[in-house]
Short mmCIF file of C-alpha atoms in Angstrom, two decimals:
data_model
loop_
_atom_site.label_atom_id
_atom_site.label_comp_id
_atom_site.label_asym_id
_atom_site.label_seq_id
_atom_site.Cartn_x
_atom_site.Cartn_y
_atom_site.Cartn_z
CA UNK V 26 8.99 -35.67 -14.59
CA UNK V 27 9.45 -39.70 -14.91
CA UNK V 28 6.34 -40.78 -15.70
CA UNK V 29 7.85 -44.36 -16.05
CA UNK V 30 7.41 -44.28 -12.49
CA UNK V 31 3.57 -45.79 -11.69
CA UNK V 32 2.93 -43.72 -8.78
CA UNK V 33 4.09 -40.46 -10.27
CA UNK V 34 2.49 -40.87 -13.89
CA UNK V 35 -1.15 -41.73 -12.07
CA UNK V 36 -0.87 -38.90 -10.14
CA UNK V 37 -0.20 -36.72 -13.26
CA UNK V 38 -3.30 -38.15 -14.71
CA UNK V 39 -5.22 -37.06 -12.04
CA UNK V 40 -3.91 -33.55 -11.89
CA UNK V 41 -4.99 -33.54 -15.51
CA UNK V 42 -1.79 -33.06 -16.73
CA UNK V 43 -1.87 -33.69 -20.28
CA UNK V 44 1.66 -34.77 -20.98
CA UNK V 45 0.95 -37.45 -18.49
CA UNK V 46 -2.16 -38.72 -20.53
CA UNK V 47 -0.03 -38.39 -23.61
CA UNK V 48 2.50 -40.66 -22.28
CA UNK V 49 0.56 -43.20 -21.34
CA UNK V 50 -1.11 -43.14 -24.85
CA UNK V 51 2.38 -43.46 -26.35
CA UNK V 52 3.44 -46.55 -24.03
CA UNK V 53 0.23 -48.68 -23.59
CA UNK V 54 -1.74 -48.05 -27.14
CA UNK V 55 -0.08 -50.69 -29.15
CA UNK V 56 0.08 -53.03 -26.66
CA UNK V 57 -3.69 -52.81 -25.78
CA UNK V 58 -4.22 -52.92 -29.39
CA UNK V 59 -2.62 -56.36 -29.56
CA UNK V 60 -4.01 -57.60 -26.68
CA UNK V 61 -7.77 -56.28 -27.66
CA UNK V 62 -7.49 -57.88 -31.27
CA UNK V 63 -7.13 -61.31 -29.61
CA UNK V 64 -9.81 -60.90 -27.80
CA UNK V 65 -12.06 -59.48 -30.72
CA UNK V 66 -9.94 -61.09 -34.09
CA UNK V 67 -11.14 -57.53 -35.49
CA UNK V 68 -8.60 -54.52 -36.25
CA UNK V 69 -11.65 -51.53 -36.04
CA UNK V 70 -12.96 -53.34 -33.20
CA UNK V 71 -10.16 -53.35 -31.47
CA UNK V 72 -9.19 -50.24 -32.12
CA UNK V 73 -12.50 -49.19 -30.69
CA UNK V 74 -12.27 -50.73 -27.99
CA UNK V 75 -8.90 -49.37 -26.83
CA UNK V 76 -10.04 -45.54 -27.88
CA UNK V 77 -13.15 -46.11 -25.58
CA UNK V 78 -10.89 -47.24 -22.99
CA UNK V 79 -8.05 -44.36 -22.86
CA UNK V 80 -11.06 -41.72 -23.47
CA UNK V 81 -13.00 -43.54 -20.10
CA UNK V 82 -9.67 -42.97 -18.40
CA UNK V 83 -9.22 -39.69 -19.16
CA UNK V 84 -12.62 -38.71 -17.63
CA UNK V 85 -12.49 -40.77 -14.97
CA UNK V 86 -8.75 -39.99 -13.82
CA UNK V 87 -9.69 -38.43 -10.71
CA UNK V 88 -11.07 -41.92 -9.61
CA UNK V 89 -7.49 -43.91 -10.41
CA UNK V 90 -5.89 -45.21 -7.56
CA UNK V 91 -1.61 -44.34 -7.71
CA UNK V 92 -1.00 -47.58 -5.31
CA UNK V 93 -2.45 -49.96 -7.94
CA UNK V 94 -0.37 -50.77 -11.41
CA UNK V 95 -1.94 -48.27 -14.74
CA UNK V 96 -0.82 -50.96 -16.69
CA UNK V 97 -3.13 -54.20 -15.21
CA UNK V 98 -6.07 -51.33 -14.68
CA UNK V 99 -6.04 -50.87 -18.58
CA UNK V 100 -5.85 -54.04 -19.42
CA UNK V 101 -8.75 -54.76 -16.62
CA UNK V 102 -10.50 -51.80 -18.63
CA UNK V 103 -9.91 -53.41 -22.25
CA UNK V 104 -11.32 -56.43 -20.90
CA UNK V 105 -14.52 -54.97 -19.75
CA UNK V 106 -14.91 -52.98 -23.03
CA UNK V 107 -14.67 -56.30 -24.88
CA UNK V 108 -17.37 -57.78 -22.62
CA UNK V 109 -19.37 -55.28 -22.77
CA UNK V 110 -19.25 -55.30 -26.55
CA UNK V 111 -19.85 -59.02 -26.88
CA UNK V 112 -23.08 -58.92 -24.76
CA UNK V 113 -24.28 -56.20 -26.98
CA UNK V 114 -23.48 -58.54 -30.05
CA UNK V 115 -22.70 -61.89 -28.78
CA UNK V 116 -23.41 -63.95 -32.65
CA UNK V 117 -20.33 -62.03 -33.95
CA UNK V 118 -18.09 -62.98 -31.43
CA UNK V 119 -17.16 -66.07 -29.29
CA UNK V 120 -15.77 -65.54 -25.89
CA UNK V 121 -12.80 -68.37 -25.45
CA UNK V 122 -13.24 -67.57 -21.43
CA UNK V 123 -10.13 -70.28 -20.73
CA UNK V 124 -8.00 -68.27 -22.45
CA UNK V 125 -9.47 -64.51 -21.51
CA UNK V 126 -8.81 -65.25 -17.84
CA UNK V 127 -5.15 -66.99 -18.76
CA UNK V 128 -4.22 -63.93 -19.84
CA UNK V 129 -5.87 -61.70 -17.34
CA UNK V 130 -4.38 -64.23 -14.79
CA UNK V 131 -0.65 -63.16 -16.57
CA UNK V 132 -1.47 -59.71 -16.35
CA UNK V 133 -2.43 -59.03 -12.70
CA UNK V 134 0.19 -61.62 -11.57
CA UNK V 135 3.34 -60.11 -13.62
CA UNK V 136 4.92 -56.97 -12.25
CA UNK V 137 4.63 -54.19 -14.68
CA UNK V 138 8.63 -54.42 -15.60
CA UNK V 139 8.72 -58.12 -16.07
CA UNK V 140 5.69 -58.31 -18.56
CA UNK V 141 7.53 -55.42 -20.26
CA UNK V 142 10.44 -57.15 -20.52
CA UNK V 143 8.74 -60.47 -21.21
CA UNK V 144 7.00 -58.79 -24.65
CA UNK V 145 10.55 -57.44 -25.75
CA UNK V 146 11.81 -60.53 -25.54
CA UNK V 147 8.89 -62.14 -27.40
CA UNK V 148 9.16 -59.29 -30.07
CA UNK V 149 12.61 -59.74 -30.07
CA UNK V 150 12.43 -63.29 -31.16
CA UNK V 151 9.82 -61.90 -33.64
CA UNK V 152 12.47 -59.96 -36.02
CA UNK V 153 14.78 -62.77 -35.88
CA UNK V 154 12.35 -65.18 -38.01
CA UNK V 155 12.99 -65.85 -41.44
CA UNK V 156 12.16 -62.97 -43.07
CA UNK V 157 8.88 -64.26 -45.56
CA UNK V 158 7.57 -65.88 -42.36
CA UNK V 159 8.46 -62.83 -39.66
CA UNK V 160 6.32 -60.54 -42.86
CA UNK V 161 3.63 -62.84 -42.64
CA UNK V 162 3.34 -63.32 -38.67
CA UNK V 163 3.59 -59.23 -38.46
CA UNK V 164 0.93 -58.74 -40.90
CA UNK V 165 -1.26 -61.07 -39.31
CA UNK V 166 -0.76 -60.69 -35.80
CA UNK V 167 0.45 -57.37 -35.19
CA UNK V 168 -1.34 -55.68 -38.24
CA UNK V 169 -4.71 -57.81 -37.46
CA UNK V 170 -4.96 -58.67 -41.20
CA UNK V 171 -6.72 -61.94 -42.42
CA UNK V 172 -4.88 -64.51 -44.02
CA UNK V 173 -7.25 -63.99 -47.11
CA UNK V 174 -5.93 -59.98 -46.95
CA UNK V 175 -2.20 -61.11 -46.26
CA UNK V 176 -2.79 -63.88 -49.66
CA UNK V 177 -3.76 -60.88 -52.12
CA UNK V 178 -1.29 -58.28 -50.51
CA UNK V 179 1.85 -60.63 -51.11
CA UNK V 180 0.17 -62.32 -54.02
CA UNK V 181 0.68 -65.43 -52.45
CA UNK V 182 -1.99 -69.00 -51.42
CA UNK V 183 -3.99 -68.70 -48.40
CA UNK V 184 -2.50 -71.91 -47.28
CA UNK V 185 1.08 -70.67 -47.87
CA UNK V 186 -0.04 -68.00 -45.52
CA UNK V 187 -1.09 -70.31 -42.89
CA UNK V 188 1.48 -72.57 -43.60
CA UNK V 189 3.91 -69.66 -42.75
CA UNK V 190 2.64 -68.75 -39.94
CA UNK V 191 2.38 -72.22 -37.92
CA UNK V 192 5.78 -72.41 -38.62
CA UNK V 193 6.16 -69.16 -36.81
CA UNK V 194 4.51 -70.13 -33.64
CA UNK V 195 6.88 -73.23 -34.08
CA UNK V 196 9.89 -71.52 -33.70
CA UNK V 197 9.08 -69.27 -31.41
CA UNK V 198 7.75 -71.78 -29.42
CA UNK V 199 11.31 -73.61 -29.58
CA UNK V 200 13.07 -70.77 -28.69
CA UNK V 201 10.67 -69.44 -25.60
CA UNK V 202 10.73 -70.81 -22.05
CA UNK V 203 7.53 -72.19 -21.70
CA UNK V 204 6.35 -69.07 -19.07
CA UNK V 205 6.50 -67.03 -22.28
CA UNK V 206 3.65 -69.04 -23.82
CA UNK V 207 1.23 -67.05 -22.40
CA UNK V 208 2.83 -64.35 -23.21
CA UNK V 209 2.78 -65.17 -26.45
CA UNK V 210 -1.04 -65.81 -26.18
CA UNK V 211 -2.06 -62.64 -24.82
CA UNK V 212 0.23 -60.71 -27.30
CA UNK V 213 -0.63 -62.67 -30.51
CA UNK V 214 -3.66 -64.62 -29.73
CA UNK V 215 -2.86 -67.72 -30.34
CA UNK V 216 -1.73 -70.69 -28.44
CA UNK V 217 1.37 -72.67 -29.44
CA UNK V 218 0.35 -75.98 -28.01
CA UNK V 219 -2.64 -75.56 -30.98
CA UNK V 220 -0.14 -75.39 -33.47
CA UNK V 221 2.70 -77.66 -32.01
#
């Protein structure tokens, strides 16, 4: 069964085929994570939000559509979540709604393959930093760890840790095409024109 296949893998989902559902868990979780911790700056809440999401999918599966992309419906769905959470407790979080629907925008408008192929290459770029500062830019934006968390765990300065990571958004910035910036937003949550 190639579940890489759009059509075929929603279909699955709806049949309730659990191998299906596990799939999808398997390809789209850490992504979503990512993508929900920009949104959110907040590892539980994130990871919240991206449980809620999968489990709404799962019960809801009969209702999925197999001519429309999984891949912009969950990030449509981790969207939603997040607003949903930030109108139930909008003083602890800001909504940056330039930058929510840039990355939206990115997501609807890429095909499912290119944006795939547009995060390896980001990632790729990732583990070919210098290795203090690719540590540092996993910790904090893949992990979701504060640069106060990332200054006690390597027993280094907070502004060593920021420091590090502006330089990290530098380079990758050199070595991206500038299409990839947004890319780089949506994955990481940060803009490199901020820290150019």
């Amino acid at each position: 069964m190639d579940f890489t296949d759009n059509k075929v893998l929603i279909e699955n989902l709806i049949l309730g085929e659990e191998k299906a559902y596990i799939f999808l868990l398997n390809t789209y979780h850490r992504q979503l994570n990512a993508y929900a911790l920009t949104l959110v700056h907040d590892s539980a809440m994130a990871q919240d939000i991206v449980q809620n999401v999968f489990l709404k999918t799962w019960k809801s599966r009969k209702k999925l559509n197999s001519q429309f992309s999984i891949q912009s419906f969950l990030y449509k769905s981790v969207y939603n979540e997040f607003i949903n959470a930030y109108q139930k407790n909008k003083s602890m979080m800001l909504l940056h709604q330039k930058y929510v629907e840039s990355s939206i925008e990115v997501v609807e408008n890429a095909d499912a393959s290119m944006l795939q192929k547009m995060i390896g290459i980001v990632n790729r770029e990732v583990g070919k930093l210098p290795p203090k500062c690719q540590k540092i830019f996993i910790l904090s934006k893949k992990e979701g760890l504060t640069n106060q968390e990332i200054s006690k765990f390597l027993n280094i300065s907070v502004k060593t840790v920021e420091a590090q990571i502006t330089k990290a958004f530098k380079i990758l910035k050199e070595r991206l095409d500038d299409k990839y910036e947004t890319i780089l937003m949506l994955i990481f949550g940060a803009s490199p024109k901020k820290l150019a």
